[in-house]
Coordinates of C-alpha atoms in Angstrom, one line a residue:
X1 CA 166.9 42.6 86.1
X2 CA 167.9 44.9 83.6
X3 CA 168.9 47.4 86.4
X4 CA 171.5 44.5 87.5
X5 CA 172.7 44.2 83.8
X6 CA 173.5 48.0 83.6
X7 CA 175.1 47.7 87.0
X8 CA 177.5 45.1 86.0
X9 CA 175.7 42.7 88.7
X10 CA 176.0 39.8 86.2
X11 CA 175.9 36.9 89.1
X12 CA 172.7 37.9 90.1
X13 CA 170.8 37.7 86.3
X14 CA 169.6 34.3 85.8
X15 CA 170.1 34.0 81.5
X16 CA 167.1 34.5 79.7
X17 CA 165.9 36.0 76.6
X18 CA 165.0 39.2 78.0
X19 CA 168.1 39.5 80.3
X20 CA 170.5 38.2 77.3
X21 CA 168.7 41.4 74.9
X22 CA 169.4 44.0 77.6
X23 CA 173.4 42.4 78.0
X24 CA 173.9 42.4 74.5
X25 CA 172.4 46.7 74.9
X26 CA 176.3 46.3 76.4
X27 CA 178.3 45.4 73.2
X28 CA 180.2 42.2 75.2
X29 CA 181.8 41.1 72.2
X30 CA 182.7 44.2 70.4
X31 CA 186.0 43.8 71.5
X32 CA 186.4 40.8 70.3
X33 CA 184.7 41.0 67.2
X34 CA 186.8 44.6 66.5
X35 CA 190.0 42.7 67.2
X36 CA 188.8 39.8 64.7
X37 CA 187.8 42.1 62.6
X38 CA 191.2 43.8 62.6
X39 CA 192.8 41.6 60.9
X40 CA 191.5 41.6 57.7
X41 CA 190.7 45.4 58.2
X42 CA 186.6 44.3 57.8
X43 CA 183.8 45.8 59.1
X44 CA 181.1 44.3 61.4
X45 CA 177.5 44.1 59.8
X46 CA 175.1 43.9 62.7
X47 CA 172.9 41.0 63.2
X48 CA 171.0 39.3 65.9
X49 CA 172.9 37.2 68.4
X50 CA 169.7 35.9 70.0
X51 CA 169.8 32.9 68.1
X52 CA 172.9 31.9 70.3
X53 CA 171.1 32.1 73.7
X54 CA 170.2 28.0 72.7
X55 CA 173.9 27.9 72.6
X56 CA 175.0 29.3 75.5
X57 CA 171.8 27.2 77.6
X58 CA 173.3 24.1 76.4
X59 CA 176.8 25.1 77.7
X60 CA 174.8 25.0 81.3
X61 CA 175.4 29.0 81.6
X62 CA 172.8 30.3 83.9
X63 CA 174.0 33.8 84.5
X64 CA 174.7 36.4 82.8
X65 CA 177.7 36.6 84.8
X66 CA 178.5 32.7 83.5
X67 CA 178.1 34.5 80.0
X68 CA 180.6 37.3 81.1
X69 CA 183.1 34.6 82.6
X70 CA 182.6 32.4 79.6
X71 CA 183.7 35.5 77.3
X72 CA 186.6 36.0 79.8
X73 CA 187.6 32.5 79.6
X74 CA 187.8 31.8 76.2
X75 CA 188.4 35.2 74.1
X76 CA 191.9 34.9 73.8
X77 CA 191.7 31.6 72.1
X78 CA 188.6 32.5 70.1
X79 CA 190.7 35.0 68.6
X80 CA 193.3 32.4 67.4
X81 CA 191.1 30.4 66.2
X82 CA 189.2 33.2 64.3
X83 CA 192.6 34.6 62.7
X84 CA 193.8 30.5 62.1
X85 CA 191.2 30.8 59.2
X86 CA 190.5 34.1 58.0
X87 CA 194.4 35.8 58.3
X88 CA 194.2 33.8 54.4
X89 CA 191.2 35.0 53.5
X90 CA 190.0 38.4 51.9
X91 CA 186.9 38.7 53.8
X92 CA 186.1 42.2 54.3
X93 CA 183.1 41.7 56.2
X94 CA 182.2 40.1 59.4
X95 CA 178.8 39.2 61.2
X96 CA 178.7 41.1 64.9
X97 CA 178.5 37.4 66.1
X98 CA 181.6 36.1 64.7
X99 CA 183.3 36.7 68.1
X100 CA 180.3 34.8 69.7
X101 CA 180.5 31.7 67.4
X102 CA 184.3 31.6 67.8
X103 CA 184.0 31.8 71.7
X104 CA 181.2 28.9 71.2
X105 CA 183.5 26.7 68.7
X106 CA 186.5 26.7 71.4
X107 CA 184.3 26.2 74.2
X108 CA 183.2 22.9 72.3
X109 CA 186.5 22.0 71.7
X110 CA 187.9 22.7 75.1
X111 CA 185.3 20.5 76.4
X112 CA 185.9 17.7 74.7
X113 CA 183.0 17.9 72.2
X114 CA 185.0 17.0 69.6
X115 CA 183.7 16.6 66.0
X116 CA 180.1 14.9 67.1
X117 CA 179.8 18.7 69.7
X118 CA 180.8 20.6 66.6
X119 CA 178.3 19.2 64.5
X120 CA 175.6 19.6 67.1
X121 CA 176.5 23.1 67.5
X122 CA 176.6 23.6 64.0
X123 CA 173.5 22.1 64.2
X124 CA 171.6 24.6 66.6
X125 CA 173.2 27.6 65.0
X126 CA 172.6 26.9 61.6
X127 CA 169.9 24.2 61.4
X128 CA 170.5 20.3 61.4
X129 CA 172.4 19.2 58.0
X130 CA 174.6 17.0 56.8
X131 CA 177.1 19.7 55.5
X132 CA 177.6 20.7 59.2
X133 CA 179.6 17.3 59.8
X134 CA 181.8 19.0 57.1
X135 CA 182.0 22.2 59.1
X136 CA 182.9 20.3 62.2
X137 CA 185.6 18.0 60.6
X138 CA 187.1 21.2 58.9
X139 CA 187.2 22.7 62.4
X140 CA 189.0 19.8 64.1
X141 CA 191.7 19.4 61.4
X142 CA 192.3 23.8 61.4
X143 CA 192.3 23.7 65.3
X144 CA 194.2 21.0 66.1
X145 CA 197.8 22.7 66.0
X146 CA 196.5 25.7 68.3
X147 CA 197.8 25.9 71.8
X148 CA 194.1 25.4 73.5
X149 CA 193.9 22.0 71.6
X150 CA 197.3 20.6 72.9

């Protein structure tokens, strides 16, 4: 499996926790997270993404190459909504899975998860609690005047 990861044979790695450590070996959203980053001129403190791969099983990915398309799909927006809230902020440090929430926030949205999918994706990233409905109805009222949401 981890052969077909360094390969770039994505459509042929079923998602898992082994197969998601050796695709994050391959930095898929450094590019992201480096144009994120950008903006504020911050650096990325590494930390572990694993605690997404919940995440991304709930979205129904089941390749790695679902993962890679996912990433391809939605980067572009995950970047406006990333610099929609911190272009006003002096944050001079990001988490290495900023990109990776972002791309999980607009998936939710794109799919019509609206605030109850927020909240439950707050929910498995950061633990159930009621301050994640206030995450997830700050989300909806800074993402509704992006493109993605119209």
């Amino acid at each position: 499996m981890l052969a077909l990861v360094k390969n770039g044979k994505l459509d042929d790695v079923p998602l898992s926790a082994e197969t998601f450590r050796g695709y994050l070996d391959l930095q898929p959203f450094d590019r992201l997270n480096r144009r994120i980053a950008a903006v504020n001129q911050a650096e990325i403190f590494p930390v572990s993404m694993m605690s997404y791969l919940p995440v991304l099983e709930s979205f129904k990915l089941e390749t790695l190459g679902d993962v890679q398309h996912f990433i391809d799909e939605n980067s572009d927006d995950a970047y406006q909504l990333a610099i929609s809230q911190l272009a006003l902020t002096d944050l001079d440090i990001l988490s290495s899975n900023t990109a990776l929430q972002y791309l999980c926030l607009v998936y939710v949205l794109k799919h019509d998860g609206g605030r109850d999918g927020l909240k439950s994706l707050y929910d498995l990233i950061n633990g159930e609690s009621d301050a994640n409905g206030k995450l997830a109805d700050m989300m909806m009222e800074q993402a509704k005047t992006l493109r993605f949401m119209q």
